[in-house]
XYZ file of C-alpha atoms in Angstrom:
634
model
C -217.000 -19.480 -70.029
C -215.342 -23.151 -69.970
C -211.972 -22.753 -67.432
C -208.756 -24.603 -68.486
C -206.615 -26.435 -65.706
C -202.918 -25.990 -65.668
C -201.538 -28.392 -63.438
C -198.076 -28.908 -61.893
C -196.961 -31.297 -59.239
C -194.251 -31.468 -56.633
C -192.835 -34.473 -55.275
C -190.030 -34.100 -52.284
C -188.568 -36.762 -50.273
C -186.588 -35.563 -47.242
C -185.634 -31.992 -48.802
C -184.815 -33.703 -52.368
C -186.911 -33.113 -55.378
C -187.699 -36.326 -57.214
C -186.826 -35.375 -60.675
C -188.217 -37.856 -63.211
C -190.088 -40.034 -60.685
C -193.761 -40.879 -60.856
C -195.543 -39.347 -57.716
C -197.762 -42.110 -56.366
C -201.147 -41.051 -55.344
C -201.456 -37.979 -57.311
C -203.752 -37.641 -60.651
C -204.743 -34.998 -62.939
C -207.094 -36.877 -65.399
C -209.465 -35.871 -68.308
C -212.199 -38.007 -68.839
C -211.142 -40.976 -71.347
C -212.869 -41.697 -74.530
C -214.807 -44.229 -73.085
C -216.118 -42.705 -69.888
C -219.854 -43.017 -68.827
C -222.520 -41.101 -69.865
C -222.377 -37.688 -67.889
C -218.727 -37.899 -67.184
C -217.487 -36.652 -70.696
C -216.568 -32.946 -69.280
C -215.158 -33.940 -66.137
C -211.698 -33.266 -65.112
C -210.601 -35.064 -61.993
C -207.885 -34.088 -59.594
C -206.463 -36.453 -56.989
C -204.350 -36.885 -53.893
C -204.197 -39.986 -52.021
C -201.925 -40.630 -49.045
C -201.624 -43.674 -46.911
C -199.960 -43.993 -43.452
C -196.148 -44.896 -42.788
C -195.426 -45.283 -46.809
C -192.617 -47.852 -47.925
C -192.242 -49.277 -51.373
C -194.824 -51.764 -50.745
C -197.351 -48.993 -49.705
C -196.421 -46.773 -52.643
C -197.696 -49.713 -55.029
C -200.662 -50.134 -52.939
C -201.300 -46.337 -53.095
C -201.091 -46.355 -57.053
C -203.403 -49.331 -57.333
C -206.014 -47.567 -55.320
C -205.394 -44.382 -57.104
C -205.962 -46.341 -60.547
C -209.032 -48.093 -58.975
C -210.607 -44.625 -57.773
C -210.164 -43.114 -61.222
C -211.546 -45.959 -63.154
C -214.581 -46.236 -60.733
C -215.351 -42.560 -61.251
C -215.237 -42.456 -64.865
C -217.369 -45.735 -65.205
C -220.101 -44.468 -62.726
C -223.257 -42.540 -64.193
C -225.165 -40.056 -62.240
C -224.285 -36.697 -60.441
C -220.759 -35.783 -59.484
C -221.075 -36.285 -55.757
C -222.772 -39.623 -56.413
C -220.030 -40.863 -58.473
C -217.130 -39.304 -56.153
C -219.132 -41.045 -53.243
C -219.121 -44.482 -55.028
C -215.491 -44.345 -56.213
C -214.253 -43.454 -52.655
C -216.511 -46.057 -51.012
C -215.026 -48.486 -53.638
C -210.998 -47.979 -52.575
C -212.268 -47.673 -48.909
C -213.813 -51.362 -49.065
C -210.440 -52.471 -51.234
C -208.117 -50.912 -48.542
C -210.222 -52.247 -45.862
C -209.834 -55.584 -47.055
C -206.296 -55.287 -47.604
C -205.896 -54.516 -43.938
C -207.951 -57.595 -42.704
C -205.766 -59.935 -45.095
C -202.773 -58.185 -44.293
C -200.588 -59.915 -41.266
C -198.743 -56.687 -40.686
C -199.668 -53.405 -39.377
C -202.928 -51.997 -41.255
C -202.803 -48.728 -42.765
C -205.146 -46.127 -42.947
C -205.221 -43.131 -45.426
C -206.666 -39.872 -46.645
C -207.936 -38.812 -49.903
C -209.017 -35.408 -51.444
C -210.777 -35.699 -55.147
C -211.901 -32.433 -56.969
C -213.706 -32.616 -60.245
C -213.957 -29.500 -62.581
C -217.092 -28.995 -64.872
C -217.267 -25.842 -66.578
C -216.881 -23.085 -63.969
C -217.901 -25.484 -61.017
C -215.506 -27.501 -58.698
C -216.787 -30.269 -56.519
C -214.438 -31.325 -53.666
C -214.829 -34.692 -51.709
C -212.489 -35.599 -48.879
C -212.222 -38.570 -46.415
C -209.752 -39.273 -43.765
C -207.471 -36.244 -42.538
C -207.435 -34.821 -46.039
C -206.698 -31.179 -46.556
C -206.778 -28.809 -49.674
C -206.328 -25.009 -50.367
C -208.262 -22.653 -52.629
C -206.744 -19.461 -53.748
C -209.018 -16.609 -54.691
C -208.366 -13.034 -55.228
C -209.402 -12.196 -51.774
C -207.367 -14.742 -50.019
C -206.835 -18.733 -49.314
C -209.653 -20.748 -48.281
C -209.133 -23.834 -46.438
C -210.936 -26.959 -47.110
C -212.422 -28.081 -45.030
C -212.889 -24.746 -43.312
C -212.983 -26.094 -40.010
C -211.495 -29.517 -38.597
C -214.107 -32.102 -38.232
C -214.839 -33.283 -34.887
C -214.110 -37.016 -35.669
C -211.846 -38.276 -38.426
C -212.342 -41.754 -39.765
C -209.304 -42.839 -41.739
C -209.607 -44.532 -45.057
C -209.555 -48.229 -44.783
C -210.585 -48.416 -41.310
C -214.400 -48.428 -41.291
C -217.001 -49.565 -43.463
C -218.967 -46.422 -42.799
C -216.885 -43.798 -44.126
C -217.683 -40.121 -43.736
C -217.350 -38.408 -46.999
C -217.271 -34.537 -46.799
C -218.355 -32.649 -49.939
C -217.851 -29.079 -50.804
C -219.115 -26.968 -54.033
C -217.435 -23.995 -55.230
C -217.801 -21.331 -58.272
C -214.425 -20.683 -59.828
C -213.160 -17.595 -61.590
C -210.062 -17.141 -63.687
C -206.963 -16.877 -61.703
C -208.125 -19.367 -59.067
C -205.723 -21.822 -57.753
C -206.230 -25.230 -56.053
C -203.645 -27.145 -53.944
C -204.244 -30.560 -53.122
C -201.369 -31.574 -50.386
C -200.518 -34.305 -47.907
C -202.370 -34.077 -44.527
C -198.952 -32.934 -42.940
C -199.524 -29.730 -44.760
C -202.666 -29.073 -42.986
C -200.866 -28.054 -40.036
C -199.627 -24.703 -41.430
C -201.829 -21.683 -41.135
C -203.928 -20.652 -44.077
C -201.682 -17.486 -44.411
C -198.833 -19.548 -44.857
C -199.666 -20.851 -48.325
C -200.967 -17.906 -49.559
C -197.851 -16.620 -51.534
C -197.970 -19.840 -53.399
C -201.813 -19.666 -54.314
C -202.882 -15.755 -54.581
C -202.010 -13.478 -57.485
C -199.386 -15.892 -58.822
C -199.046 -18.727 -61.419
C -198.160 -22.381 -61.400
C -194.356 -22.107 -61.961
C -193.998 -19.606 -59.054
C -196.555 -21.367 -56.917
C -194.413 -24.565 -57.045
C -191.162 -22.611 -56.224
C -193.092 -21.128 -53.055
C -193.988 -24.664 -52.052
C -190.755 -26.195 -52.385
C -189.377 -23.469 -50.189
C -192.243 -24.238 -47.542
C -191.560 -28.132 -47.502
C -187.850 -27.522 -47.004
C -185.984 -30.475 -45.798
C -189.431 -32.494 -45.172
C -191.270 -34.917 -47.557
C -194.534 -34.211 -49.517
C -196.357 -34.976 -52.878
C -198.492 -31.724 -53.888
C -200.628 -31.197 -56.807
C -201.118 -27.593 -57.949
C -204.093 -26.507 -60.341
C -204.569 -22.987 -61.867
C -207.645 -22.342 -63.607
C -207.844 -20.158 -66.580
C -209.962 -19.124 -69.307
C -207.351 -19.065 -71.756
C -205.451 -22.352 -73.284
C -202.699 -23.594 -71.347
C -199.291 -22.837 -72.370
C -196.557 -25.325 -73.434
C -194.615 -25.578 -70.157
C -191.447 -27.484 -69.181
C -190.538 -29.164 -65.831
C -189.928 -26.840 -62.804
C -189.450 -29.546 -60.048
C -192.645 -31.254 -60.542
C -192.755 -34.653 -62.021
C -195.352 -35.666 -64.660
C -197.767 -37.885 -63.497
C -197.564 -41.621 -64.447
C -199.420 -42.658 -67.662
C -201.698 -45.801 -66.915
C -204.302 -47.413 -69.202
C -206.682 -44.607 -69.632
C -206.418 -43.930 -65.928
C -203.692 -41.211 -65.319
C -202.915 -38.379 -67.318
C -199.463 -36.714 -67.341
C -199.432 -33.248 -66.339
C -198.725 -30.434 -68.896
C -194.897 -29.580 -68.852
C -193.992 -25.949 -67.432
C -191.695 -23.482 -69.158
C -189.914 -21.012 -66.791
C -191.741 -17.744 -66.276
C -189.662 -14.567 -65.292
C -189.492 -13.638 -61.967
C -190.759 -10.327 -60.649
C -188.027 -7.822 -59.729
C -187.058 -8.622 -56.273
C -189.495 -11.793 -56.132
C -192.144 -9.847 -54.099
C -195.902 -9.852 -55.315
C -197.407 -6.209 -56.075
C -199.171 -4.567 -53.562
C -202.837 -4.231 -53.345
C -202.783 -0.530 -54.114
C -200.749 -1.222 -57.658
C -203.473 -4.108 -58.478
C -206.154 -1.368 -57.872
C -204.556 1.161 -60.021
C -204.270 -1.378 -62.716
C -207.634 -2.381 -62.543
C -208.741 1.507 -62.665
C -206.249 2.064 -65.694
C -207.899 -1.179 -67.523
C -211.346 0.604 -66.844
C -210.385 4.034 -68.285
C -208.952 2.242 -71.518
C -212.092 0.437 -71.663
C -214.112 3.558 -71.557
C -211.825 5.291 -74.096
C -212.482 2.387 -76.412
C -216.409 2.615 -75.923
C -216.068 6.417 -76.511
C -214.242 5.853 -79.636
C -216.594 3.181 -80.827
C -219.533 5.578 -80.294
C -218.067 8.298 -82.276
C -217.090 5.998 -85.080
C -221.075 4.648 -85.092
C -222.249 8.251 -85.246
C -219.761 8.999 -88.142
C -221.266 5.957 -90.021
C -224.805 6.732 -89.245
C -224.488 10.626 -89.738
C -221.971 11.123 -92.499
C -220.611 14.691 -93.200
C -223.250 16.921 -94.698
C -223.041 18.413 -98.120
C -222.937 22.261 -97.820
C -225.870 22.312 -100.295
C -228.116 20.505 -97.930
C -230.278 22.085 -95.396
C -228.836 22.045 -91.647
C -229.502 19.033 -89.484
C -231.799 18.839 -86.541
C -229.656 20.120 -83.724
C -231.855 18.253 -81.116
C -230.478 14.767 -82.033
C -226.863 16.039 -81.513
C -227.846 17.801 -78.193
C -229.704 14.471 -77.085
C -226.406 12.638 -77.815
C -224.255 14.973 -76.178
C -226.303 14.589 -73.064
C -226.666 10.700 -73.319
C -222.893 9.863 -73.813
C -221.741 11.629 -70.751
C -224.521 10.208 -68.615
C -223.765 6.818 -69.932
C -220.067 7.086 -68.996
C -220.746 8.287 -65.467
C -223.088 5.355 -65.218
C -220.069 3.154 -66.412
C -217.584 4.276 -63.952
C -220.030 4.548 -60.917
C -220.642 0.602 -61.793
C -217.190 -0.174 -61.818
C -216.442 1.521 -58.477
C -219.580 0.022 -56.890
C -218.510 -3.218 -57.904
C -214.968 -2.750 -56.474
C -216.519 -1.699 -53.273
C -218.786 -4.690 -52.933
C -215.608 -6.982 -53.559
C -213.716 -5.063 -50.791
C -216.778 -5.573 -48.464
C -217.326 -9.132 -49.306
C -213.769 -9.912 -48.813
C -213.870 -8.013 -45.232
C -216.919 -10.024 -44.371
C -215.265 -13.340 -45.301
C -212.143 -12.682 -43.173
C -214.516 -11.525 -40.118
C -216.232 -14.804 -40.539
C -213.161 -16.823 -40.367
C -212.131 -14.798 -37.293
C -215.405 -15.133 -35.604
C -215.413 -18.876 -36.121
C -211.848 -19.340 -34.728
C -212.935 -17.161 -31.580
C -215.955 -19.467 -31.171
C -214.021 -22.478 -31.217
C -211.523 -21.063 -28.884
C -214.214 -19.959 -26.276
C -214.274 -21.984 -23.346
C -218.130 -21.493 -22.259
C -221.134 -22.584 -24.385
C -222.820 -19.039 -23.932
C -219.672 -17.239 -25.454
C -219.735 -19.811 -28.117
C -223.255 -19.317 -28.923
C -223.021 -15.342 -29.370
C -219.943 -15.963 -31.781
C -222.088 -18.636 -33.832
C -225.002 -16.417 -34.025
C -222.676 -13.413 -35.041
C -221.288 -15.708 -37.881
C -224.762 -16.411 -39.142
C -225.500 -12.451 -39.203
C -222.138 -11.823 -41.028
C -223.061 -14.702 -43.459
C -226.534 -13.265 -44.107
C -224.991 -9.733 -45.036
C -222.201 -11.585 -47.195
C -224.940 -13.532 -49.228
C -226.840 -10.610 -49.765
C -223.798 -9.230 -51.704
C -222.899 -12.396 -53.287
C -225.682 -14.915 -53.414
C -225.302 -18.691 -53.475
C -221.580 -18.588 -52.975
C -220.143 -21.938 -51.659
C -217.553 -20.708 -49.404
C -220.221 -18.547 -47.299
C -222.740 -21.371 -47.125
C -219.819 -23.810 -45.914
C -219.235 -21.252 -43.251
C -222.666 -20.698 -42.521
C -223.479 -24.377 -42.206
C -220.397 -24.873 -39.782
C -222.030 -22.492 -37.536
C -225.257 -23.866 -37.687
C -224.051 -27.287 -36.979
C -222.200 -25.999 -33.995
C -225.428 -24.343 -32.731
C -227.216 -27.839 -33.049
C -224.576 -29.396 -31.067
C -224.630 -26.944 -28.428
C -228.565 -27.129 -28.234
C -228.524 -31.028 -28.530
C -230.234 -30.867 -32.100
C -229.671 -33.758 -34.819
C -230.366 -32.740 -38.657
C -230.952 -35.510 -41.159
C -229.333 -34.786 -44.413
C -231.189 -36.520 -47.341
C -229.390 -38.282 -50.427
C -231.313 -38.512 -53.622
C -231.701 -42.407 -54.492
C -234.278 -42.518 -57.200
C -236.660 -40.010 -58.784
C -240.391 -40.940 -59.119
C -242.683 -39.573 -61.674
C -244.905 -36.503 -61.224
C -247.926 -38.655 -60.634
C -246.184 -40.428 -57.476
C -247.070 -39.555 -53.820
C -244.554 -41.280 -51.437
C -246.917 -42.087 -48.556
C -244.766 -44.477 -46.333
C -241.250 -45.982 -46.522
C -240.040 -49.122 -44.587
C -236.730 -50.485 -44.053
C -236.555 -54.230 -43.937
C -234.750 -54.924 -40.531
C -232.063 -55.600 -40.357
C -231.440 -53.095 -42.958
C -227.399 -53.509 -42.898
C -227.681 -57.044 -43.835
C -230.514 -57.161 -46.703
C -230.654 -53.331 -47.867
C -234.360 -53.901 -48.930
C -236.448 -50.531 -49.139
C -240.288 -50.950 -49.547
C -242.151 -47.781 -50.503
C -246.011 -47.127 -50.666
C -246.626 -44.946 -53.838
C -250.068 -43.487 -52.892
C -250.390 -41.507 -56.117
C -250.076 -44.672 -58.268
C -251.240 -46.884 -55.464
C -248.817 -49.578 -55.479
C -246.244 -50.898 -53.303
C -242.482 -51.112 -54.597
C -239.579 -52.625 -53.313
C -235.823 -51.213 -54.035
C -232.640 -53.193 -53.512
C -229.808 -51.294 -52.379
C -226.311 -51.759 -50.903
C -226.439 -51.097 -47.189
C -222.833 -49.934 -47.127
C -222.646 -47.332 -49.728
C -226.393 -46.484 -49.698
C -226.715 -47.068 -53.304
C -229.310 -48.625 -55.225
C -228.565 -52.029 -56.884
C -231.103 -51.960 -59.427
C -232.180 -49.253 -61.955
C -235.862 -49.693 -61.454
C -237.890 -50.849 -58.487
C -239.875 -54.110 -58.367
C -243.502 -53.658 -58.124
C -245.026 -55.938 -55.273
C -248.714 -54.836 -54.961
C -251.142 -52.430 -56.850
C -254.501 -51.590 -56.789
C -257.043 -53.718 -58.522
C -254.697 -56.672 -58.085
C -256.532 -59.989 -56.986
C -254.890 -61.564 -53.828
C -256.907 -64.928 -52.990
C -260.659 -63.641 -53.332
C -259.781 -60.099 -52.404
C -259.409 -57.256 -55.070
C -256.812 -54.771 -53.620
C -258.418 -51.183 -52.974
C -256.628 -48.034 -51.773
C -253.701 -48.876 -49.743
C -253.144 -46.135 -46.900
C -250.025 -47.402 -45.005
C -247.574 -50.246 -44.413
C -245.315 -51.560 -41.882
C -242.823 -54.270 -41.109
C -244.274 -56.998 -38.919
C -241.599 -59.213 -37.334
C -242.268 -62.750 -35.915
C -243.240 -63.136 -32.457
C -245.031 -65.587 -30.395
C -248.320 -65.562 -32.276
C -246.901 -64.346 -35.713
C -245.129 -67.227 -37.414
C -243.234 -65.323 -40.292
C -241.375 -61.953 -40.788
C -243.103 -59.998 -43.419
C -244.401 -56.588 -44.931
C -247.915 -55.948 -44.104
C -250.060 -53.266 -45.984
C -253.334 -51.486 -44.737
C -255.848 -51.724 -47.403
C -258.933 -49.372 -46.687
C -261.271 -52.110 -47.563
C -260.794 -53.655 -44.515
C -257.994 -56.121 -45.516
C -254.630 -56.831 -43.996
C -252.184 -57.553 -47.018
C -248.995 -59.606 -45.870
C -246.121 -59.866 -48.330
C -243.494 -62.549 -47.128
C -240.199 -62.090 -48.430
C -238.914 -65.582 -47.946
C -241.277 -67.101 -50.245
C -242.290 -63.855 -52.513
C -246.013 -64.785 -51.708
C -248.912 -62.490 -50.645
C -251.857 -63.336 -48.296
C -254.600 -61.410 -47.004
C -256.723 -61.530 -43.858
C -259.756 -59.332 -42.793
C -259.890 -56.598 -40.039
C -262.649 -57.252 -37.759
C -265.278 -54.473 -37.382
C -264.098 -53.069 -40.534
C -267.693 -52.019 -41.485
C -267.328 -49.269 -38.924
C -264.356 -47.731 -40.535
C -264.687 -44.190 -42.036
C -261.247 -43.295 -43.377
C -258.143 -45.284 -42.040
C -254.997 -43.292 -42.936
C -252.214 -44.969 -40.532
C -251.170 -48.444 -39.112
C -248.682 -49.021 -36.277
C -247.544 -52.150 -34.527
C -246.551 -52.885 -30.975
C -245.918 -56.378 -29.376
C -247.699 -58.072 -32.247
C -250.774 -55.881 -32.057
C -251.845 -53.632 -34.819
C -253.260 -49.978 -34.338
C -255.119 -48.449 -37.164
C -255.757 -44.594 -36.928
C -259.218 -43.474 -38.287
C -259.578 -39.720 -38.064
C -263.047 -39.544 -39.843
C -264.540 -41.960 -37.159
C -262.237 -40.444 -34.482
C -260.928 -43.802 -33.464
C -257.534 -45.770 -32.772
C -258.765 -49.327 -33.517
C -256.836 -52.031 -31.809
C -256.054 -55.525 -32.939
C -254.628 -58.461 -31.173
C -252.725 -61.267 -33.128
C -254.348 -64.637 -33.661
C -251.444 -66.468 -35.784
C -250.888 -64.436 -38.384
C -254.345 -63.167 -38.428
C -256.049 -60.498 -36.284
C -258.980 -60.272 -33.829
C -260.802 -57.421 -32.044
C -262.383 -57.133 -28.847
C -265.928 -56.069 -29.526
C -266.415 -54.826 -26.026
C -263.435 -52.595 -26.403
C -262.623 -52.143 -30.177
C -260.474 -48.908 -29.857
C -258.210 -47.219 -27.456
C -260.416 -45.368 -24.781
C -259.119 -41.826 -23.803
C -259.482 -40.211 -20.524
C -259.481 -36.756 -22.153
C -260.670 -36.299 -25.960
C -257.227 -36.250 -28.159
C -259.043 -34.473 -31.116
C -258.601 -37.223 -33.351
C -260.511 -35.686 -36.095
C -257.401 -33.693 -37.221
C -254.759 -36.318 -36.652
C -252.755 -37.267 -39.571
C -250.320 -40.104 -38.236
C -248.953 -41.547 -34.784
C -246.081 -43.724 -33.660
C -245.179 -46.145 -30.712
C -242.686 -46.488 -28.436
C -241.728 -50.177 -28.353
C -240.200 -49.982 -24.887
C -243.267 -48.713 -22.985
C -246.224 -48.894 -25.385
C -246.820 -45.168 -25.191
C -247.808 -43.552 -28.223
C -247.232 -39.968 -30.326
C -250.338 -38.596 -32.082
C -249.586 -35.934 -34.991
C -252.296 -33.315 -35.901
C -252.479 -31.564 -39.309
C -251.620 -28.403 -37.639
C -248.228 -29.332 -36.923
C -248.554 -30.321 -33.146
C -247.747 -33.288 -31.220
C -249.115 -35.067 -28.201
C -247.889 -38.127 -26.146
C -250.390 -40.524 -24.665
C -250.031 -43.868 -22.611
C -252.919 -46.059 -21.357
C -255.513 -43.602 -22.674
C -253.941 -40.449 -20.797
C -252.213 -37.616 -21.930
C -248.492 -37.317 -21.123
C -247.419 -34.017 -22.593
C -249.166 -31.733 -25.372
C -248.152 -29.004 -27.843
C -248.358 -26.431 -24.678
C -245.565 -28.330 -22.997
C -243.396 -28.406 -26.335
C -243.778 -24.619 -26.874
C -241.869 -23.956 -23.511
C -239.222 -26.321 -24.557
C -237.476 -26.744 -27.796
C -240.320 -26.563 -30.183
C -241.728 -22.998 -29.971
C -243.410 -23.024 -33.364
C -245.339 -26.068 -35.057
C -244.001 -27.877 -37.808
C -245.335 -27.668 -41.379
C -245.849 -29.879 -44.341
C -245.998 -32.902 -42.171
C -246.645 -36.243 -43.564
C -245.464 -39.344 -41.350
C -244.172 -39.451 -37.905
C -241.385 -41.954 -36.728
C -240.321 -42.858 -33.242
C -236.622 -42.656 -33.035
C -234.469 -42.903 -29.783
C -235.896 -41.710 -26.477
C -238.405 -38.929 -25.729
């Protein structure tokens, strides 16, 4: 079922509705005819606000709006990727305007919503706010105020907040100025719940009062939009295939007294509709029986009474099952709405609590309520957003940092990512080096370090198995790392561990590859990892139960035959080690084992083991571990 969007907008300046004036920063845009692949079915809604508006700022607002719409519909890929790209583009554009403008710089906020079929994806930056009206109440977007808000146009690293929602007919979306975000959620309920666009705009006009605002109201319906005439909303200015005029709105009859019907009346209407449906079903079954079993000729022998007896039993049973299902579903909806309200209340109490113990109790209660709600309605985006807010708050209380991944490139099924290295400083060049162990090749992706988007569709192959470098034929490549220039090492470059006992060096300045042998490589058994510290290189060989140590000799390597490997005071059980990492400050190292445990060593002695971690923040070992990276202080 594809939902249709019925839009209306409100443009008020100091209490005066601006009739016939285009509202800058508001967009309701269907995909143009020349939209990029994947954008053809998208419907974009947009609200862009800049600080301290005037005539010049309104012109800038409209330019940014048109640029965002154009960038979105020209970008291929997923919805979230296109939204991040478009918002990042206007953020850079506004940032350049602030730098070049001699006057006061302007920050801003933006809310973008994309409708595709029954799914709604919302992206926000700055102090943006939106409201989603459903049959059980109003949901604020974002559900909780972010701890740190970076306005649009103030920083190159912009925090874009994403939300995913599943819509139903009758749901309504309000994109508003940040000033309206100060209102409680319940205040906008009359404009968004059990109403229509025309009535909702009247409610919003009363809310704004003598203030100013630019509001975009959208109703989602499974029926074709009506031909509506204007009601205080101005049509969105039409630009070159960028901004689509909103559908005009027809006055709708007001309810008597202007009040919405109570919930009891709505429930009675639902029961009446169910009864009429059952009546139609019974009549249809009777017609079907008359068709299948026409009246009997008196001369014919009597029919088998068992058939009629069976039908007489089945029909009431079927009707009872349908009625029970209707009431059961109504009960589930009521219970889900109650749980949703309890979660919102508990989150508010957690934010108001003064001590961490009370906050942790409230947030854990939110997780319990969210689990009950997801059992009733799995994969609900609103519940998932509230659960994530509670989990993030618990992480802050416990000092835990979680990393969120962004899909950059999809590799074939035969690939196996063994190692990934960013060329330092990544913020200046954007090179990403990848070792594909499945296909035994080293790739380079070029990316934009500001937007974290790839600038080339396909990676460049630097090295591959069987390639001849100087007089060496590349074998199985096990690991790679970035080897910076130092006292002995003359050039920055990417080095690759070849299990045949060679160090492959790729120098990015001239794009050349060289090879140098490892000493005592004949004693290697199965090297799996390579790490660097102070120009030295360490090779982890679990099969030989050794960590081989190599010293720099120019760009080559040398080994001390009397002490070729690290000597441990107590056995570190390297036979089950999978990877390691080194601390660039003190030279200590971490060893990661196949059973998920960690051990930290320095100068051949163990500093702490998995038993120490078990009494701290890691009571259980990791699973499916592959690579270890030292990040920060331990």
